[in-house]
Coordinates of C-alpha atoms in Angstrom, one line a residue:
M215 CA -185.7 -8.4 193.6
T216 CA -184.3 -11.9 195.0
E217 CA -181.7 -12.1 197.8
E218 CA -179.2 -13.6 195.4
K219 CA -179.4 -10.8 192.8
R220 CA -179.4 -8.0 195.3
K221 CA -176.3 -6.0 195.3
P222 CA -174.6 -5.7 198.8
T223 CA -175.0 -1.9 200.1
P224 CA -171.9 0.0 201.2
E225 CA -172.3 -0.9 204.8
E226 CA -172.2 -4.5 203.8
K227 CA -169.0 -4.0 201.8
A228 CA -167.4 -2.1 204.6
K229 CA -168.1 -4.9 207.3
A230 CA -166.9 -7.3 205.1
A231 CA -163.5 -5.5 204.3
A232 CA -163.0 -5.1 208.2
E233 CA -163.9 -8.9 208.7
A234 CA -161.1 -9.5 206.1
R235 CA -158.7 -7.2 207.7
A236 CA -159.3 -8.9 211.2
K237 CA -158.9 -12.4 209.7
A238 CA -155.5 -11.4 208.0
E239 CA -154.4 -9.8 211.3
A240 CA -155.3 -12.8 213.3
L241 CA -153.5 -15.3 211.0
R242 CA -150.4 -13.3 211.0
K243 CA -150.1 -13.1 214.9
A244 CA -151.0 -16.7 215.1
K245 CA -148.2 -17.4 212.7
E246 CA -145.6 -15.5 214.7
E247 CA -146.7 -16.8 217.9
Q248 CA -146.3 -20.6 216.5
Q249 CA -142.7 -19.6 215.1
A250 CA -142.0 -18.3 218.6
A251 CA -143.1 -21.5 220.0
E252 CA -141.2 -23.7 217.7
Q253 CA -137.9 -22.0 218.5
A254 CA -138.5 -22.5 222.3
G255 CA -138.6 -26.0 221.6
A256 CA -142.2 -26.7 222.1
E257 CA -144.5 -28.9 219.9
P258 CA -147.1 -26.8 217.8
A259 CA -149.8 -28.7 219.2
Q260 CA -149.1 -27.7 222.8
A261 CA -151.3 -25.1 224.1
G262 CA -153.1 -23.9 227.4
A263 CA -155.6 -21.2 226.3
E264 CA -158.9 -20.8 228.0
P265 CA -161.6 -22.3 225.8
I266 CA -164.5 -19.5 225.3
G267 CA -167.4 -20.1 227.5
D268 CA -165.6 -22.7 229.3
S269 CA -166.4 -23.2 233.1
Q270 CA -162.8 -23.9 233.6
A271 CA -161.5 -20.5 232.3
G272 CA -158.1 -19.4 234.1
A273 CA -156.7 -22.5 234.9
K274 CA -153.1 -23.5 233.9
P275 CA -152.2 -27.1 232.9
D276 CA -150.3 -29.1 234.9
N277 CA -148.0 -30.5 232.3
P278 CA -147.5 -30.1 228.5
T279 CA -149.3 -33.4 227.9
Q280 CA -152.5 -31.9 229.6
A281 CA -152.0 -28.8 227.7
A282 CA -152.1 -30.4 224.4
V283 CA -155.1 -32.8 225.2
E284 CA -157.2 -29.2 226.4
S285 CA -155.8 -27.5 223.3
K286 CA -156.8 -30.3 221.2
A287 CA -160.5 -30.1 222.9
F288 CA -160.7 -26.4 222.6
D289 CA -159.8 -26.9 218.7
Q290 CA -162.8 -29.5 218.3
S291 CA -165.3 -27.1 220.4
A292 CA -164.0 -24.1 218.4
A293 CA -164.4 -25.7 215.0
P294 CA -167.2 -24.2 213.0
S295 CA -170.3 -26.6 212.8
K296 CA -171.2 -25.8 208.8
P297 CA -169.0 -25.0 206.1
V298 CA -167.9 -21.5 205.6
S299 CA -169.7 -21.1 202.2
E300 CA -172.8 -21.5 204.2
M301 CA -171.9 -18.9 207.0
T302 CA -173.2 -15.6 207.2
P303 CA -170.8 -12.8 207.4
E304 CA -171.4 -12.6 211.2
E305 CA -170.8 -16.3 211.7
K306 CA -167.6 -16.0 209.5
A307 CA -166.2 -13.2 211.7
A308 CA -166.9 -15.2 214.8
A309 CA -165.1 -18.3 213.5
K310 CA -162.3 -16.1 212.4
A311 CA -162.0 -14.5 216.1
A312 CA -162.4 -18.1 217.7
A313 CA -159.3 -19.4 215.7
A314 CA -157.0 -16.5 216.5
A315 CA -157.8 -17.0 220.2
A316 CA -157.0 -20.6 220.1
A317 CA -153.8 -20.1 218.2
A318 CA -152.6 -17.5 220.7
A319 CA -153.5 -19.8 223.6
K320 CA -151.5 -22.4 222.2
A321 CA -148.6 -20.1 221.8
K322 CA -148.8 -18.9 225.4
A323 CA -149.2 -22.5 226.6
A324 CA -146.0 -23.5 224.8
R325 CA -143.9 -20.9 226.2
E326 CA -145.1 -21.5 229.8
G327 CA -144.3 -25.1 229.7
S328 CA -140.9 -24.7 228.0
A329 CA -139.9 -22.1 230.7
E330 CA -141.0 -24.1 233.6
S331 CA -139.2 -27.3 232.2
G332 CA -135.8 -25.2 231.7
A333 CA -136.0 -23.5 235.0
G334 CA -136.6 -26.9 236.7
G335 CA -133.6 -28.4 234.8
D336 CA -131.3 -25.6 235.5
D337 CA -132.1 -25.3 239.2
A338 CA -131.1 -28.9 239.6
D339 CA -127.8 -28.8 237.6
A340 CA -126.9 -25.7 239.7
K341 CA -127.5 -27.6 243.0
A342 CA -125.6 -30.5 242.1
K343 CA -122.6 -28.3 240.9
A344 CA -122.7 -26.1 244.1
A345 CA -122.7 -29.2 246.2
A346 CA -119.7 -30.8 244.4
A347 CA -117.7 -27.4 244.7
A348 CA -118.2 -27.2 248.4
K349 CA -117.3 -30.8 248.9
A350 CA -114.0 -30.3 246.8
K351 CA -113.4 -27.3 249.0
A352 CA -113.9 -29.0 252.3
A353 CA -111.3 -31.8 251.0
A354 CA -108.5 -29.1 249.8
A355 CA -108.9 -27.5 253.3
A356 CA -108.2 -30.6 255.1
A357 CA -105.5 -31.6 253.1
A358 CA -103.7 -28.1 253.5
A359 CA -104.2 -28.3 257.4
A360 CA -102.6 -31.7 257.3
K361 CA -99.6 -30.5 255.5
A362 CA -99.2 -27.4 257.5
K363 CA -99.1 -29.4 260.9
A364 CA -96.6 -32.2 259.4
A365 CA -94.4 -29.1 258.4
R366 CA -94.5 -27.6 261.8
E367 CA -93.8 -30.9 263.4
A368 CA -90.6 -31.6 261.0
A369 CA -89.4 -28.1 261.7
G370 CA -89.5 -28.6 265.5
Q371 CA -87.6 -31.7 265.3
S372 CA -84.9 -30.1 262.9
G373 CA -84.8 -27.2 265.0
E374 CA -83.9 -29.3 268.3
S375 CA -81.2 -31.6 266.3
A376 CA -79.8 -28.2 264.9
E377 CA -79.5 -26.7 268.5
A378 CA -77.7 -29.9 269.6
G379 CA -75.2 -30.0 266.8
G380 CA -74.9 -26.3 266.3
D381 CA -71.7 -26.1 268.5
D382 CA -70.0 -28.8 266.8
A383 CA -70.8 -27.6 263.2
K384 CA -69.2 -24.2 264.0
A385 CA -66.0 -25.7 265.3
K386 CA -65.7 -27.8 262.0
A387 CA -66.3 -24.9 260.0
A388 CA -63.8 -22.6 261.9
A389 CA -61.1 -25.3 261.8
A390 CA -61.9 -25.9 258.2
A391 CA -61.6 -22.2 257.4
K392 CA -58.1 -22.0 259.4
A393 CA -56.5 -25.1 257.4
K394 CA -57.6 -23.5 254.4
A395 CA -56.0 -20.3 255.0
A396 CA -52.8 -21.9 256.4
A397 CA -52.8 -24.0 253.1
A398 CA -53.0 -20.8 250.9
A399 CA -50.2 -18.9 252.7
A400 CA -47.9 -21.9 252.5
A401 CA -48.5 -22.2 248.7
K402 CA -47.9 -18.5 247.9
A403 CA -44.6 -18.6 250.1
K404 CA -43.5 -21.5 248.2
A405 CA -44.3 -19.9 244.9
A406 CA -42.4 -16.6 245.9
K407 CA -39.6 -18.7 247.1
A408 CA -39.5 -20.7 243.7
G409 CA -39.7 -17.2 241.9
D410 CA -36.6 -15.8 243.9
A411 CA -34.9 -18.9 243.0
D412 CA -35.4 -18.5 239.4
T413 CA -34.5 -15.0 239.3
E414 CA -31.1 -15.9 240.9
T415 CA -30.2 -18.9 238.9
A416 CA -31.5 -17.7 235.2
P417 CA -29.1 -15.2 234.0
E418 CA -30.5 -12.3 231.8
A419 CA -30.4 -13.2 228.2
P420 CA -27.6 -11.8 226.3
K421 CA -28.5 -8.6 224.3
E422 CA -27.8 -8.9 220.7
P423 CA -25.1 -6.5 219.2
S424 CA -26.0 -3.5 217.2
K425 CA -25.6 -3.7 213.5
N426 CA -23.3 -0.7 213.8
Q427 CA -20.8 -2.5 216.4
P428 CA -18.6 -3.5 213.7
F429 CA -18.3 0.2 212.4
L430 CA -17.5 1.2 216.1
D431 CA -14.8 -1.6 216.6
K432 CA -13.2 -0.4 213.4
Y433 CA -13.0 3.3 214.3
V434 CA -11.7 2.7 217.9
A435 CA -9.0 0.2 216.3
R436 CA -7.9 2.8 213.9
I437 CA -7.7 5.6 216.3
S438 CA -6.0 3.6 219.0
E439 CA -3.4 2.2 216.6
R440 CA -2.6 5.9 215.6
F441 CA -2.9 7.8 219.0
G442 CA -2.9 5.2 221.6
A443 CA -5.9 3.8 223.5
D444 CA -5.9 6.8 226.2
V445 CA -7.0 9.2 223.6
L446 CA -10.6 8.0 223.9
E447 CA -12.4 8.4 227.1
S448 CA -15.0 6.0 226.0
S449 CA -17.0 4.7 222.8
Y450 CA -20.5 3.4 222.6
I451 CA -23.6 2.7 220.4
N452 CA -26.0 5.4 220.9
E453 CA -29.4 3.8 221.1
L454 CA -31.2 7.0 221.6
A455 CA -30.0 8.5 218.3
K456 CA -30.3 5.5 215.8
E457 CA -27.8 3.4 217.1
V458 CA -25.0 5.9 215.9
P459 CA -21.4 4.9 216.9
T460 CA -20.2 7.4 219.3
L461 CA -16.8 8.4 220.3
V462 CA -15.7 10.8 223.5
V463 CA -12.4 12.2 222.6
K464 CA -10.0 13.7 225.1
N465 CA -10.0 17.5 224.7
Q466 CA -6.3 18.1 224.2
R467 CA -6.1 15.6 221.5
W468 CA -9.3 16.6 219.8
H469 CA -7.7 18.7 216.7
E470 CA -5.5 16.0 215.5
V471 CA -7.7 13.3 215.9
A472 CA -10.3 15.5 214.0
Q473 CA -7.5 15.5 211.4
F474 CA -7.0 11.9 211.4
L475 CA -10.7 11.2 210.9
R476 CA -10.9 13.2 207.8
D477 CA -7.7 12.1 206.1
D478 CA -7.5 8.2 206.9
E479 CA -8.3 6.3 204.0
E480 CA -10.3 3.6 206.1
L481 CA -12.1 6.3 207.8
G482 CA -12.7 9.2 205.4
F483 CA -15.1 11.4 207.2
E484 CA -15.0 14.5 204.8
Y485 CA -18.3 16.2 205.6
L486 CA -19.4 17.7 208.9
S487 CA -23.1 17.6 209.1
N488 CA -23.7 19.2 212.5
L489 CA -21.9 21.0 215.4
H490 CA -23.4 22.2 218.5
G491 CA -22.9 22.4 222.1
V492 CA -24.6 21.5 225.4
D493 CA -24.7 22.6 229.1
Y494 CA -24.9 19.9 231.7
E495 CA -24.5 22.3 234.7
D496 CA -21.3 20.7 235.7
R497 CA -19.7 20.5 232.2
M498 CA -20.1 21.4 228.6
E499 CA -19.8 19.4 225.7
V500 CA -19.5 19.8 221.9
Y501 CA -21.1 17.5 219.9
Y502 CA -20.0 16.6 216.0
H503 CA -21.7 14.5 213.6
F504 CA -19.4 13.3 210.6
Y505 CA -20.2 11.2 207.5
S506 CA -18.2 9.3 204.9
Y507 CA -19.8 9.3 201.5
K508 CA -16.9 6.9 200.4
N509 CA -17.7 4.4 202.8
R510 CA -21.2 5.3 203.5
Q511 CA -20.6 5.3 207.2
S512 CA -21.3 7.7 210.1
V513 CA -19.7 8.7 213.5
A514 CA -20.5 11.0 216.4
V515 CA -17.8 12.7 218.6
K516 CA -18.2 14.6 221.8
V517 CA -15.7 16.8 223.3
K518 CA -15.9 17.6 227.0
T519 CA -15.1 21.2 228.5
D520 CA -15.4 22.9 232.0
R521 CA -18.1 25.6 232.5
E522 CA -15.5 28.4 234.0
Q523 CA -13.5 28.8 230.8
P524 CA -14.9 26.4 228.1
T525 CA -12.5 25.9 225.4
V526 CA -12.5 23.2 222.4
A527 CA -10.1 23.4 219.8
S528 CA -11.6 24.8 216.4
V529 CA -11.8 22.7 213.3
V530 CA -12.5 25.3 210.8
D531 CA -9.3 24.6 209.0
I532 CA -10.3 21.0 208.5
W533 CA -14.0 21.3 207.7
K534 CA -15.0 24.9 206.5
G535 CA -18.6 24.2 207.3
A536 CA -17.7 24.6 211.0
D537 CA -17.4 28.2 210.8
W538 CA -21.1 29.4 211.5
N539 CA -21.7 26.4 214.0
E540 CA -18.8 27.3 216.0
R541 CA -19.6 31.0 216.0
E542 CA -23.4 30.2 217.1
T543 CA -22.3 27.8 219.7
Y544 CA -19.8 30.8 221.1
D545 CA -22.9 33.2 220.8
L546 CA -25.4 31.2 222.8
L547 CA -23.1 29.0 225.3
G548 CA -20.0 31.1 225.5
I549 CA -17.6 28.0 224.3
H550 CA -14.4 29.6 222.8
F551 CA -12.8 27.8 219.8
P552 CA -9.2 28.6 219.5
G553 CA -8.0 28.7 216.1
H554 CA -11.2 30.2 214.5
T555 CA -10.2 33.2 212.5
D556 CA -13.5 35.2 213.1
L557 CA -15.2 34.0 216.3
R558 CA -17.7 36.5 217.2
R559 CA -21.4 36.7 217.8
I560 CA -23.9 35.7 215.0
L561 CA -27.1 35.9 216.3
L562 CA -27.2 38.4 219.2
P563 CA -25.6 42.1 219.0
D564 CA -22.0 42.3 220.4
D565 CA -22.9 44.3 223.4
W566 CA -25.3 41.5 224.4
V567 CA -24.7 40.6 228.1
G568 CA -24.6 36.7 228.9
Y569 CA -25.3 33.5 227.0
P570 CA -28.9 32.7 226.7
L571 CA -28.7 28.8 226.3
R572 CA -26.6 28.0 229.5
K573 CA -28.8 27.0 232.2
D574 CA -27.7 29.8 234.9
Y575 CA -28.6 32.4 232.2
V576 CA -30.1 35.5 233.8
Q577 CA -31.4 38.2 231.5
Y578 CA -29.6 41.4 231.7
D579 CA -32.3 44.0 230.4
E580 CA -35.8 43.1 231.3
E581 CA -37.6 45.3 229.1
V582 CA -36.0 43.1 226.2

């Protein structure tokens, strides 16, 4: 059997497979290293690997150009001397290993060259920046020192001038404050004097008369015309009671004046709306309130009496509604109403002691 027709043995097949795997692994590593070198900015051709069998193994190139030249020389020396088709399996494996080693050497040289060049550039930039910063800092410190010195000198000069003129400034300030206070006092006194003068010269504005003043004038005129002016002690508009016209009739003339208030055509007070007594400690009074439905007018009448023997003529014969009101006033205040036909207590029992609405009343039975 010839060499061409002989089938490879299992050992040869295994050896060939191992060589193929080694070749593929070497190509993969070379490709990865080449990509890494390209990313680092180095040219693919730069390399600094040690050529196999070279006497200069282990020496590093001084610069990237030298590394490229050596790498090219290594590639030429490592190139196969005959075609791959004519190589034996052992020669093919050796060629593959040589190619892988060359690629690894190229990538390593590229990384080292880029690192050295980058480090050199960074060191130069850092040194330049540090020098500039130091120079700027020194200039700023010098400027600050000059400024502080100028400030101290200015402060010293101003302090000397201030001490020289301090007394004058204090004296001027004191004089100004004193003059200001005197002017304010004079203005205040002038304003007060003007206010007093206005108060003295300006009379109070006259008070507007009450809307019921004409009715009061009419009542006074009619009663005075009939009984004389001395029958009334006083007359006024009671501002505390809806401005009702009020007459104060003398006690001795009260019964005949009451008769006239009801019977006179111009007065006509036919209705007694209220009657009650009041204790003022120094006297007592009986208060009456009348209303004229015909004239739609009202009038209040007060009749005074002493506290020792309080007596006011009864008007039950004129206004029947005065009956119980006079009895109540008698029951609580002890005011007698001569002419009343049934003057007795109306709220308290007959044997009650004292009159509860008097200011000096003292309760007789403490248990009540």
